Amino acid sequence: MEAKPAVPAPAGKTGRVGLRRKLRAYLLLTKPQVIELLLVTTAPTMIFAAGGMPSLWLILNTMLGGAMAAGGAGAFNCWIDREVDRLMKRTERRPLVTGEVSDREALIFAWALSAVSVVYLSLAVNLLAGALGLVAILLYVVFYSLFLKRRTSQNIVWGGIAGCMPVFIAWAAVQGTLSWAAVVLFLVIFLWTPPHYWPLSMKYAEDYQRAGIPMLGAIASAKAVSVQVVLYAWATVICSLLLIPVGGAGWVYGLTALGAGAWFIWTCHRLHALAMAEQATSRTAMVVFHASITYLTVLFVAVAVDPFVGGAVL
């Protein structure tokens, strides 16, 4: 009888991991793709809060401190979810699954990076930014990862609050306080998170079911999910327009918010139409996922450009 070829064990569990792979593994622990999305909102918010270009050093310090805070929270999340990640194809290449980083190393790294981020924001930016950085870490690690994620299908809604914190940190960095305009930007990201993430959970429904995580896309029908996606998309766009009366945004932001918002809503309605016709697939769901990223990026580019153009919408 022919012997079956041996399946190689994860790197890190059978031998030493090279320095380059180790450093890359630590980088992956921080979930850089999430950090990148968060930073997209930071600099534009600072520019809008300043009514122009703030100090370059202030922008760099805020973005670096925010990236470290998000990275530390991401590393904690990888440690908390390490057993679940081993059950999901989407996360099978994460460092704690492959063994490139040990559980102990990941936990130490998460604590160290989180602590450094709070100290850095407090000293290099201001105390309010540091305090908000700490709140963001606690929201993502404790409120979302430990408490909500495995208990409710609304996990990503309320857990998404952590992802809204960068705009508060950015605003506090410039103004030293918060304002209603900052609250509007916070709510835009809060309302945007479900139509951004739920289509992704539709694609990876089997993964979440296997892991026992009640993401809405894994436990509800495509029709039910698409209805929620449409409702949240409308709420996001309507909320974005509040920055005009509340924050004094001008015509560049107003036209962009209307145009990009209309396109985003149309994309979500298309997913709903396909779901109602029982033709929705993981591919069509991912169209909305990618569209949501484009929408948020375009919206915050407008936030950054608007102060330099000036002029009210009306």
PDB file of C-alpha atoms in Angstrom:
ATOM      1  CA  MET A   1       0.000   0.000   0.000  1.00  0.00           C
ATOM      2  CA  GLU A   2       1.449   3.381  -0.991  1.00  0.00           C
ATOM      3  CA  ALA A   3       2.226   5.624   1.947  1.00  0.00           C
ATOM      4  CA  LYS A   4       0.593   9.030   2.049  1.00  0.00           C
ATOM      5  CA  PRO A   5       2.948  12.014   1.968  1.00  0.00           C
ATOM      6  CA  ALA A   6       3.488  13.618   5.332  1.00  0.00           C
ATOM      7  CA  VAL A   7       1.779  16.941   5.894  1.00  0.00           C
ATOM      8  CA  PRO A   8       4.325  19.517   7.090  1.00  0.00           C
ATOM      9  CA  ALA A   9       3.632  20.936  10.513  1.00  0.00           C
ATOM     10  CA  PRO A  10       3.256  24.689  10.922  1.00  0.00           C
ATOM     11  CA  ALA A  11       6.563  26.562  10.881  1.00  0.00           C
ATOM     12  CA  GLY A  12       7.357  27.553  14.432  1.00  0.00           C
ATOM     13  CA  LYS A  13       6.149  24.235  15.861  1.00  0.00           C
ATOM     14  CA  THR A  14       8.924  22.139  14.314  1.00  0.00           C
ATOM     15  CA  GLY A  15      11.905  24.462  14.365  1.00  0.00           C
ATOM     16  CA  ARG A  16      13.194  27.984  14.695  1.00  0.00           C
ATOM     17  CA  VAL A  17      11.614  30.761  12.690  1.00  0.00           C
ATOM     18  CA  GLY A  18      13.974  33.127  10.904  1.00  0.00           C
ATOM     19  CA  LEU A  19      14.169  36.764  11.989  1.00  0.00           C
ATOM     20  CA  ARG A  20      12.520  38.052   8.827  1.00  0.00           C
ATOM     21  CA  ARG A  21       9.554  35.661   9.151  1.00  0.00           C
ATOM     22  CA  LYS A  22       9.312  36.419  12.865  1.00  0.00           C
ATOM     23  CA  LEU A  23       9.100  40.158  12.275  1.00  0.00           C
ATOM     24  CA  ARG A  24       6.535  39.618   9.540  1.00  0.00           C
ATOM     25  CA  ALA A  25       4.521  37.420  11.910  1.00  0.00           C
ATOM     26  CA  TYR A  26       4.498  40.166  14.549  1.00  0.00           C
ATOM     27  CA  LEU A  27       3.355  42.637  11.898  1.00  0.00           C
ATOM     28  CA  LEU A  28       0.496  40.320  10.911  1.00  0.00           C
ATOM     29  CA  LEU A  29      -0.567  40.112  14.560  1.00  0.00           C
ATOM     30  CA  THR A  30      -1.402  43.809  14.404  1.00  0.00           C
ATOM     31  CA  LYS A  31      -3.893  43.237  11.539  1.00  0.00           C
ATOM     32  CA  PRO A  32      -2.308  45.866   9.248  1.00  0.00           C
ATOM     33  CA  GLN A  33      -5.260  45.854   6.832  1.00  0.00           C
ATOM     34  CA  VAL A  34      -7.481  47.104   9.660  1.00  0.00           C
ATOM     35  CA  ILE A  35      -4.911  49.713  10.703  1.00  0.00           C
ATOM     36  CA  GLU A  36      -4.746  51.007   7.141  1.00  0.00           C
ATOM     37  CA  LEU A  37      -8.493  51.527   7.053  1.00  0.00           C
ATOM     38  CA  LEU A  38      -8.461  53.306  10.410  1.00  0.00           C
ATOM     39  CA  LEU A  39      -5.676  55.654   9.346  1.00  0.00           C
ATOM     40  CA  VAL A  40      -7.694  56.656   6.277  1.00  0.00           C
ATOM     41  CA  THR A  41     -10.023  58.508   8.650  1.00  0.00           C
ATOM     42  CA  THR A  42      -7.394  60.024  10.949  1.00  0.00           C
ATOM     43  CA  ALA A  43      -5.526  62.587   8.853  1.00  0.00           C
ATOM     44  CA  PRO A  44      -8.666  63.922   7.087  1.00  0.00           C
ATOM     45  CA  THR A  45     -10.395  64.398  10.434  1.00  0.00           C
ATOM     46  CA  MET A  46      -7.386  66.327  11.756  1.00  0.00           C
ATOM     47  CA  ILE A  47      -7.372  68.573   8.681  1.00  0.00           C
ATOM     48  CA  PHE A  48     -11.103  69.252   9.009  1.00  0.00           C
ATOM     49  CA  ALA A  49     -10.791  69.923  12.739  1.00  0.00           C
ATOM     50  CA  ALA A  50      -7.968  72.415  12.084  1.00  0.00           C
ATOM     51  CA  GLY A  51      -9.761  74.088   9.184  1.00  0.00           C
ATOM     52  CA  GLY A  52      -6.546  73.594   7.227  1.00  0.00           C
ATOM     53  CA  MET A  53      -3.254  71.735   7.524  1.00  0.00           C
ATOM     54  CA  PRO A  54      -2.188  70.975  11.106  1.00  0.00           C
ATOM     55  CA  SER A  55       1.434  70.493  12.084  1.00  0.00           C
ATOM     56  CA  LEU A  56       2.971  67.639  10.103  1.00  0.00           C
ATOM     57  CA  TRP A  57       4.575  66.298  13.267  1.00  0.00           C
ATOM     58  CA  LEU A  58       1.213  66.304  15.021  1.00  0.00           C
ATOM     59  CA  ILE A  59      -0.313  64.307  12.165  1.00  0.00           C
ATOM     60  CA  LEU A  60       2.557  61.811  12.149  1.00  0.00           C
ATOM     61  CA  ASN A  61       2.533  61.397  15.936  1.00  0.00           C
ATOM     62  CA  THR A  62      -1.226  60.930  16.016  1.00  0.00           C
ATOM     63  CA  MET A  63      -1.200  58.409  13.196  1.00  0.00           C
ATOM     64  CA  LEU A  64       1.735  56.492  14.681  1.00  0.00           C
ATOM     65  CA  GLY A  65       0.162  56.404  18.133  1.00  0.00           C
ATOM     66  CA  GLY A  66      -3.196  55.407  16.675  1.00  0.00           C
ATOM     67  CA  ALA A  67      -1.590  52.678  14.567  1.00  0.00           C
ATOM     68  CA  MET A  68       0.148  51.243  17.611  1.00  0.00           C
ATOM     69  CA  ALA A  69      -3.088  51.311  19.628  1.00  0.00           C
ATOM     70  CA  ALA A  70      -4.984  49.546  16.837  1.00  0.00           C
ATOM     71  CA  GLY A  71      -2.111  47.101  16.405  1.00  0.00           C
ATOM     72  CA  GLY A  72      -1.993  46.273  20.095  1.00  0.00           C
ATOM     73  CA  ALA A  73      -5.744  45.690  20.146  1.00  0.00           C
ATOM     74  CA  GLY A  74      -5.428  43.534  17.031  1.00  0.00           C
ATOM     75  CA  ALA A  75      -2.715  41.434  18.665  1.00  0.00           C
ATOM     76  CA  PHE A  76      -4.910  40.909  21.734  1.00  0.00           C
ATOM     77  CA  ASN A  77      -7.740  39.845  19.424  1.00  0.00           C
ATOM     78  CA  CYS A  78      -5.498  37.297  17.692  1.00  0.00           C
ATOM     79  CA  TRP A  79      -4.518  35.868  21.082  1.00  0.00           C
ATOM     80  CA  ILE A  80      -8.117  35.721  22.318  1.00  0.00           C
ATOM     81  CA  ASP A  81      -9.342  34.112  19.074  1.00  0.00           C
ATOM     82  CA  ARG A  82      -6.396  31.757  18.562  1.00  0.00           C
ATOM     83  CA  GLU A  83      -8.463  28.578  19.019  1.00  0.00           C
ATOM     84  CA  VAL A  84     -11.304  29.870  16.849  1.00  0.00           C
ATOM     85  CA  ASP A  85      -8.848  30.950  14.154  1.00  0.00           C
ATOM     86  CA  ARG A  86      -7.640  27.351  13.866  1.00  0.00           C
ATOM     87  CA  LEU A  87     -11.145  26.332  12.774  1.00  0.00           C
ATOM     88  CA  MET A  88     -11.571  28.936  10.036  1.00  0.00           C
ATOM     89  CA  LYS A  89     -10.065  28.921   6.557  1.00  0.00           C
ATOM     90  CA  ARG A  90     -10.075  32.722   6.503  1.00  0.00           C
ATOM     91  CA  THR A  91      -7.697  32.876   9.460  1.00  0.00           C
ATOM     92  CA  GLU A  92      -5.635  29.723   8.985  1.00  0.00           C
ATOM     93  CA  ARG A  93      -2.516  31.722   8.069  1.00  0.00           C
ATOM     94  CA  ARG A  94      -2.488  33.905  11.161  1.00  0.00           C
ATOM     95  CA  PRO A  95       0.786  33.679  13.138  1.00  0.00           C
ATOM     96  CA  LEU A  96      -0.699  31.944  16.190  1.00  0.00           C
ATOM     97  CA  VAL A  97      -2.239  29.305  13.934  1.00  0.00           C
ATOM     98  CA  THR A  98       0.939  28.651  11.953  1.00  0.00           C
ATOM     99  CA  GLY A  99       3.063  28.676  15.104  1.00  0.00           C
ATOM    100  CA  GLU A 100       5.383  31.443  13.898  1.00  0.00           C
ATOM    101  CA  VAL A 101       4.611  33.266  17.148  1.00  0.00           C
ATOM    102  CA  SER A 102       3.876  31.499  20.416  1.00  0.00           C
ATOM    103  CA  ASP A 103       0.867  32.320  22.579  1.00  0.00           C
ATOM    104  CA  ARG A 104       3.144  33.820  25.232  1.00  0.00           C
ATOM    105  CA  GLU A 105       5.045  35.946  22.727  1.00  0.00           C
ATOM    106  CA  ALA A 106       1.803  37.272  21.252  1.00  0.00           C
ATOM    107  CA  LEU A 107       0.384  38.214  24.637  1.00  0.00           C
ATOM    108  CA  ILE A 108       3.558  40.009  25.704  1.00  0.00           C
ATOM    109  CA  PHE A 109       3.668  41.830  22.377  1.00  0.00           C
ATOM    110  CA  ALA A 110      -0.001  42.888  22.708  1.00  0.00           C
ATOM    111  CA  TRP A 111       0.518  44.271  26.220  1.00  0.00           C
ATOM    112  CA  ALA A 112       3.732  46.068  25.278  1.00  0.00           C
ATOM    113  CA  LEU A 113       2.419  47.655  22.083  1.00  0.00           C
ATOM    114  CA  SER A 114      -0.821  48.760  23.740  1.00  0.00           C
ATOM    115  CA  ALA A 115       0.992  50.313  26.712  1.00  0.00           C
ATOM    116  CA  VAL A 116       3.491  52.104  24.471  1.00  0.00           C
ATOM    117  CA  SER A 117       0.681  53.452  22.288  1.00  0.00           C
ATOM    118  CA  VAL A 118      -1.170  55.022  25.216  1.00  0.00           C
ATOM    119  CA  VAL A 119       2.013  56.575  26.623  1.00  0.00           C
ATOM    120  CA  TYR A 120       3.069  57.794  23.194  1.00  0.00           C
ATOM    121  CA  LEU A 121      -0.291  59.422  22.437  1.00  0.00           C
ATOM    122  CA  SER A 122      -0.344  61.032  25.888  1.00  0.00           C
ATOM    123  CA  LEU A 123       3.155  62.506  25.585  1.00  0.00           C
ATOM    124  CA  ALA A 124       3.510  63.185  21.858  1.00  0.00           C
ATOM    125  CA  VAL A 125      -0.076  64.359  21.263  1.00  0.00           C
ATOM    126  CA  ASN A 126      -2.063  65.137  24.439  1.00  0.00           C
ATOM    127  CA  LEU A 127      -3.610  63.434  27.440  1.00  0.00           C
ATOM    128  CA  LEU A 128      -7.102  63.313  25.937  1.00  0.00           C
ATOM    129  CA  ALA A 129      -5.780  61.504  22.860  1.00  0.00           C
ATOM    130  CA  GLY A 130      -3.983  59.027  25.131  1.00  0.00           C
ATOM    131  CA  ALA A 131      -7.109  58.426  27.198  1.00  0.00           C
ATOM    132  CA  LEU A 132      -9.192  57.884  24.055  1.00  0.00           C
ATOM    133  CA  GLY A 133      -6.552  55.470  22.747  1.00  0.00           C
ATOM    134  CA  LEU A 134      -6.890  53.449  25.942  1.00  0.00           C
ATOM    135  CA  VAL A 135     -10.693  53.462  25.619  1.00  0.00           C
ATOM    136  CA  ALA A 136     -10.405  52.232  22.020  1.00  0.00           C
ATOM    137  CA  ILE A 137      -8.197  49.316  23.063  1.00  0.00           C
ATOM    138  CA  LEU A 138     -10.523  48.324  25.910  1.00  0.00           C
ATOM    139  CA  LEU A 139     -13.585  48.526  23.661  1.00  0.00           C
ATOM    140  CA  TYR A 140     -12.071  46.230  21.045  1.00  0.00           C
ATOM    141  CA  VAL A 141     -10.405  43.776  23.396  1.00  0.00           C
ATOM    142  CA  VAL A 142     -12.901  43.516  26.258  1.00  0.00           C
ATOM    143  CA  PHE A 143     -16.246  44.783  24.957  1.00  0.00           C
ATOM    144  CA  TYR A 144     -16.034  43.196  21.495  1.00  0.00           C
ATOM    145  CA  SER A 145     -13.505  40.322  21.520  1.00  0.00           C
ATOM    146  CA  LEU A 146     -14.221  38.919  24.991  1.00  0.00           C
ATOM    147  CA  PHE A 147     -17.880  39.814  25.531  1.00  0.00           C
ATOM    148  CA  LEU A 148     -19.895  40.504  22.367  1.00  0.00           C
ATOM    149  CA  LYS A 149     -18.354  38.455  19.578  1.00  0.00           C
ATOM    150  CA  ARG A 150     -19.600  35.046  20.717  1.00  0.00           C
ATOM    151  CA  ARG A 151     -22.847  36.185  22.321  1.00  0.00           C
ATOM    152  CA  THR A 152     -24.904  38.138  19.810  1.00  0.00           C
ATOM    153  CA  SER A 153     -25.430  38.595  16.086  1.00  0.00           C
ATOM    154  CA  GLN A 154     -25.221  42.345  16.768  1.00  0.00           C
ATOM    155  CA  ASN A 155     -21.593  41.915  17.821  1.00  0.00           C
ATOM    156  CA  ILE A 156     -20.139  43.913  14.951  1.00  0.00           C
ATOM    157  CA  VAL A 157     -22.635  46.756  15.443  1.00  0.00           C
ATOM    158  CA  TRP A 158     -21.683  47.606  19.006  1.00  0.00           C
ATOM    159  CA  GLY A 159     -18.187  46.214  18.751  1.00  0.00           C
ATOM    160  CA  GLY A 160     -17.663  48.588  15.851  1.00  0.00           C
ATOM    161  CA  ILE A 161     -17.537  51.472  18.330  1.00  0.00           C
ATOM    162  CA  ALA A 162     -13.836  50.723  18.749  1.00  0.00           C
ATOM    163  CA  GLY A 163     -13.338  51.362  15.037  1.00  0.00           C
ATOM    164  CA  CYS A 164     -14.957  54.780  15.400  1.00  0.00           C
ATOM    165  CA  MET A 165     -12.484  55.988  18.011  1.00  0.00           C
ATOM    166  CA  PRO A 166      -9.742  57.167  15.596  1.00  0.00           C
ATOM    167  CA  VAL A 167     -11.864  60.174  14.587  1.00  0.00           C
ATOM    168  CA  PHE A 168     -12.229  61.138  18.258  1.00  0.00           C
ATOM    169  CA  ILE A 169      -8.481  60.721  18.778  1.00  0.00           C
ATOM    170  CA  ALA A 170      -7.774  62.785  15.661  1.00  0.00           C
ATOM    171  CA  TRP A 171     -10.158  65.551  16.674  1.00  0.00           C
ATOM    172  CA  ALA A 172      -8.791  65.640  20.215  1.00  0.00           C
ATOM    173  CA  ALA A 173      -5.251  65.838  18.842  1.00  0.00           C
ATOM    174  CA  VAL A 174      -6.060  69.097  17.062  1.00  0.00           C
ATOM    175  CA  GLN A 175      -8.678  70.713  19.288  1.00  0.00           C
ATOM    176  CA  GLY A 176      -7.796  69.278  22.702  1.00  0.00           C
ATOM    177  CA  THR A 177     -11.489  68.519  23.127  1.00  0.00           C
ATOM    178  CA  LEU A 178     -14.414  66.970  21.227  1.00  0.00           C
ATOM    179  CA  SER A 179     -17.308  68.605  19.374  1.00  0.00           C
ATOM    180  CA  TRP A 180     -20.561  67.709  17.666  1.00  0.00           C
ATOM    181  CA  ALA A 181     -18.802  67.582  14.303  1.00  0.00           C
ATOM    182  CA  ALA A 182     -16.551  64.853  15.713  1.00  0.00           C
ATOM    183  CA  VAL A 183     -19.652  63.015  16.913  1.00  0.00           C
ATOM    184  CA  VAL A 184     -21.107  63.112  13.379  1.00  0.00           C
ATOM    185  CA  LEU A 185     -17.935  61.575  11.920  1.00  0.00           C
ATOM    186  CA  PHE A 186     -17.963  58.999  14.718  1.00  0.00           C
ATOM    187  CA  LEU A 187     -21.565  58.052  13.886  1.00  0.00           C
ATOM    188  CA  VAL A 188     -20.798  57.816  10.165  1.00  0.00           C
ATOM    189  CA  ILE A 189     -18.241  55.086  10.831  1.00  0.00           C
ATOM    190  CA  PHE A 190     -20.495  53.448  13.432  1.00  0.00           C
ATOM    191  CA  LEU A 191     -23.383  53.170  10.955  1.00  0.00           C
ATOM    192  CA  TRP A 192     -21.050  52.221   8.078  1.00  0.00           C
ATOM    193  CA  THR A 193     -19.536  49.218   9.904  1.00  0.00           C
ATOM    194  CA  PRO A 194     -22.495  46.770   9.520  1.00  0.00           C
ATOM    195  CA  PRO A 195     -22.912  47.210   5.738  1.00  0.00           C
ATOM    196  CA  HIS A 196     -19.150  46.930   5.488  1.00  0.00           C
ATOM    197  CA  TYR A 197     -18.692  43.761   7.534  1.00  0.00           C
ATOM    198  CA  TRP A 198     -21.924  41.796   7.162  1.00  0.00           C
ATOM    199  CA  PRO A 199     -21.364  41.123   3.427  1.00  0.00           C
ATOM    200  CA  LEU A 200     -17.932  39.718   4.386  1.00  0.00           C
ATOM    201  CA  SER A 201     -19.580  37.465   6.941  1.00  0.00           C
ATOM    202  CA  MET A 202     -21.913  36.222   4.199  1.00  0.00           C
ATOM    203  CA  LYS A 203     -18.911  35.039   2.206  1.00  0.00           C
ATOM    204  CA  TYR A 204     -17.355  33.294   5.196  1.00  0.00           C
ATOM    205  CA  ALA A 205     -20.610  32.010   6.672  1.00  0.00           C
ATOM    206  CA  GLU A 206     -19.375  28.404   6.878  1.00  0.00           C
ATOM    207  CA  ASP A 207     -16.253  29.512   8.720  1.00  0.00           C
ATOM    208  CA  TYR A 208     -18.248  31.375  11.350  1.00  0.00           C
ATOM    209  CA  GLN A 209     -20.726  28.515  11.711  1.00  0.00           C
ATOM    210  CA  ARG A 210     -17.863  26.068  12.211  1.00  0.00           C
ATOM    211  CA  ALA A 211     -16.340  28.319  14.853  1.00  0.00           C
ATOM    212  CA  GLY A 212     -19.672  28.980  16.597  1.00  0.00           C
ATOM    213  CA  ILE A 213     -19.523  32.750  16.110  1.00  0.00           C
ATOM    214  CA  PRO A 214     -23.001  34.239  15.489  1.00  0.00           C
ATOM    215  CA  MET A 215     -22.135  36.758  12.779  1.00  0.00           C
ATOM    216  CA  LEU A 216     -25.368  37.859  11.131  1.00  0.00           C
ATOM    217  CA  GLY A 217     -24.227  36.715   7.710  1.00  0.00           C
ATOM    218  CA  ALA A 218     -23.654  33.230   9.090  1.00  0.00           C
ATOM    219  CA  ILE A 219     -26.934  32.734  10.931  1.00  0.00           C
ATOM    220  CA  ALA A 220     -29.481  34.698   8.882  1.00  0.00           C
ATOM    221  CA  SER A 221     -30.679  34.363   5.305  1.00  0.00           C
ATOM    222  CA  ALA A 222     -29.211  36.486   2.531  1.00  0.00           C
ATOM    223  CA  LYS A 223     -32.564  38.280   2.307  1.00  0.00           C
ATOM    224  CA  ALA A 224     -32.512  39.245   5.985  1.00  0.00           C
ATOM    225  CA  VAL A 225     -28.901  40.375   5.870  1.00  0.00           C
ATOM    226  CA  SER A 226     -29.424  42.435   2.709  1.00  0.00           C
ATOM    227  CA  VAL A 227     -32.331  44.305   4.325  1.00  0.00           C
ATOM    228  CA  GLN A 228     -30.097  45.296   7.227  1.00  0.00           C
ATOM    229  CA  VAL A 229     -27.291  46.286   4.866  1.00  0.00           C
ATOM    230  CA  VAL A 230     -29.638  48.591   2.941  1.00  0.00           C
ATOM    231  CA  LEU A 231     -31.051  50.199   6.093  1.00  0.00           C
ATOM    232  CA  TYR A 232     -27.622  50.877   7.564  1.00  0.00           C
ATOM    233  CA  ALA A 233     -26.356  52.219   4.230  1.00  0.00           C
ATOM    234  CA  TRP A 234     -29.188  54.755   4.121  1.00  0.00           C
ATOM    235  CA  ALA A 235     -28.535  55.714   7.753  1.00  0.00           C
ATOM    236  CA  THR A 236     -24.825  56.151   7.005  1.00  0.00           C
ATOM    237  CA  VAL A 237     -25.392  58.483   4.075  1.00  0.00           C
ATOM    238  CA  ILE A 238     -28.047  60.546   5.867  1.00  0.00           C
ATOM    239  CA  CYS A 239     -25.739  60.893   8.873  1.00  0.00           C
ATOM    240  CA  SER A 240     -22.842  61.957   6.643  1.00  0.00           C
ATOM    241  CA  LEU A 241     -24.904  64.906   5.386  1.00  0.00           C
ATOM    242  CA  LEU A 242     -25.253  66.195   8.956  1.00  0.00           C
ATOM    243  CA  LEU A 243     -21.646  67.389   8.785  1.00  0.00           C
ATOM    244  CA  ILE A 244     -22.900  70.256   6.620  1.00  0.00           C
ATOM    245  CA  PRO A 245     -25.176  71.948   9.204  1.00  0.00           C
ATOM    246  CA  VAL A 246     -23.310  70.664  12.262  1.00  0.00           C
ATOM    247  CA  GLY A 247     -19.695  70.954  11.152  1.00  0.00           C
ATOM    248  CA  GLY A 248     -19.933  73.687   8.531  1.00  0.00           C
ATOM    249  CA  ALA A 249     -18.750  71.454   5.674  1.00  0.00           C
ATOM    250  CA  GLY A 250     -18.789  73.119   2.264  1.00  0.00           C
ATOM    251  CA  TRP A 251     -19.857  72.257  -1.263  1.00  0.00           C
ATOM    252  CA  VAL A 252     -17.008  69.853  -2.027  1.00  0.00           C
ATOM    253  CA  TYR A 253     -17.911  67.634   0.885  1.00  0.00           C
ATOM    254  CA  GLY A 254     -21.638  68.030   0.287  1.00  0.00           C
ATOM    255  CA  LEU A 255     -21.541  66.998  -3.376  1.00  0.00           C
ATOM    256  CA  THR A 256     -19.151  64.136  -2.646  1.00  0.00           C
ATOM    257  CA  ALA A 257     -21.275  62.859   0.229  1.00  0.00           C
ATOM    258  CA  LEU A 258     -24.356  62.921  -2.004  1.00  0.00           C
ATOM    259  CA  GLY A 259     -22.711  61.341  -5.032  1.00  0.00           C
ATOM    260  CA  ALA A 260     -20.673  58.670  -3.249  1.00  0.00           C
ATOM    261  CA  GLY A 261     -23.577  58.000  -0.904  1.00  0.00           C
ATOM    262  CA  ALA A 262     -26.031  57.479  -3.748  1.00  0.00           C
ATOM    263  CA  TRP A 263     -23.621  55.034  -5.412  1.00  0.00           C
ATOM    264  CA  PHE A 264     -23.089  53.126  -2.146  1.00  0.00           C
ATOM    265  CA  ILE A 265     -26.826  52.879  -1.496  1.00  0.00           C
ATOM    266  CA  TRP A 266     -27.405  51.661  -5.067  1.00  0.00           C
ATOM    267  CA  THR A 267     -24.774  48.949  -4.574  1.00  0.00           C
ATOM    268  CA  CYS A 268     -26.488  47.782  -1.391  1.00  0.00           C
ATOM    269  CA  HIS A 269     -29.919  47.813  -3.056  1.00  0.00           C
ATOM    270  CA  ARG A 270     -28.515  45.684  -5.871  1.00  0.00           C
ATOM    271  CA  LEU A 271     -27.383  43.085  -3.324  1.00  0.00           C
ATOM    272  CA  HIS A 272     -30.868  43.176  -1.806  1.00  0.00           C
ATOM    273  CA  ALA A 273     -32.516  42.694  -5.215  1.00  0.00           C
ATOM    274  CA  LEU A 274     -30.291  39.689  -5.920  1.00  0.00           C
ATOM    275  CA  ALA A 275     -31.004  38.260  -2.468  1.00  0.00           C
ATOM    276  CA  MET A 276     -34.759  38.602  -2.964  1.00  0.00           C
ATOM    277  CA  ALA A 277     -34.403  36.766  -6.284  1.00  0.00           C
ATOM    278  CA  GLU A 278     -32.296  34.158  -4.477  1.00  0.00           C
ATOM    279  CA  GLN A 279     -29.359  34.984  -6.739  1.00  0.00           C
ATOM    280  CA  ALA A 280     -27.051  36.530  -4.138  1.00  0.00           C
ATOM    281  CA  THR A 281     -23.648  34.855  -3.895  1.00  0.00           C
ATOM    282  CA  SER A 282     -20.485  35.389  -1.904  1.00  0.00           C
ATOM    283  CA  ARG A 283     -19.112  37.236  -4.913  1.00  0.00           C
ATOM    284  CA  THR A 284     -22.004  39.714  -5.045  1.00  0.00           C
ATOM    285  CA  ALA A 285     -21.731  40.203  -1.287  1.00  0.00           C
ATOM    286  CA  MET A 286     -18.049  41.049  -1.637  1.00  0.00           C
ATOM    287  CA  VAL A 287     -18.937  43.714  -4.212  1.00  0.00           C
ATOM    288  CA  VAL A 288     -20.677  45.580  -1.380  1.00  0.00           C
ATOM    289  CA  PHE A 289     -17.754  44.929   0.970  1.00  0.00           C
ATOM    290  CA  HIS A 290     -15.264  46.513  -1.435  1.00  0.00           C
ATOM    291  CA  ALA A 291     -17.702  49.286  -2.344  1.00  0.00           C
ATOM    292  CA  SER A 292     -18.015  50.212   1.321  1.00  0.00           C
ATOM    293  CA  ILE A 293     -14.250  50.712   1.555  1.00  0.00           C
ATOM    294  CA  THR A 294     -14.238  52.872  -1.559  1.00  0.00           C
ATOM    295  CA  TYR A 295     -17.165  54.914  -0.255  1.00  0.00           C
ATOM    296  CA  LEU A 296     -15.543  55.640   3.119  1.00  0.00           C
ATOM    297  CA  THR A 297     -12.217  56.503   1.495  1.00  0.00           C
ATOM    298  CA  VAL A 298     -13.810  58.927  -0.972  1.00  0.00           C
ATOM    299  CA  LEU A 299     -15.919  60.507   1.778  1.00  0.00           C
ATOM    300  CA  PHE A 300     -12.915  61.182   4.006  1.00  0.00           C
ATOM    301  CA  VAL A 301     -10.856  62.480   1.097  1.00  0.00           C
ATOM    302  CA  ALA A 302     -13.643  65.051   0.728  1.00  0.00           C
ATOM    303  CA  VAL A 303     -13.409  65.762   4.452  1.00  0.00           C
ATOM    304  CA  ALA A 304      -9.712  66.557   3.952  1.00  0.00           C
ATOM    305  CA  VAL A 305     -10.146  68.665   0.795  1.00  0.00           C
ATOM    306  CA  ASP A 306     -13.172  70.664   1.903  1.00  0.00           C
ATOM    307  CA  PRO A 307     -11.418  73.089   4.314  1.00  0.00           C
ATOM    308  CA  PHE A 308      -9.091  74.294   1.532  1.00  0.00           C
ATOM    309  CA  VAL A 309     -11.931  75.093  -0.876  1.00  0.00           C
ATOM    310  CA  GLY A 310     -14.288  76.885   1.499  1.00  0.00           C
ATOM    311  CA  GLY A 311     -17.770  78.076   0.871  1.00  0.00           C
ATOM    312  CA  ALA A 312     -21.047  76.749   2.183  1.00  0.00           C
ATOM    313  CA  VAL A 313     -23.179  74.244   0.283  1.00  0.00           C
ATOM    314  CA  LEU A 314     -26.108  76.653   0.169  1.00  0.00           C
TER     315      LEU A 314
END
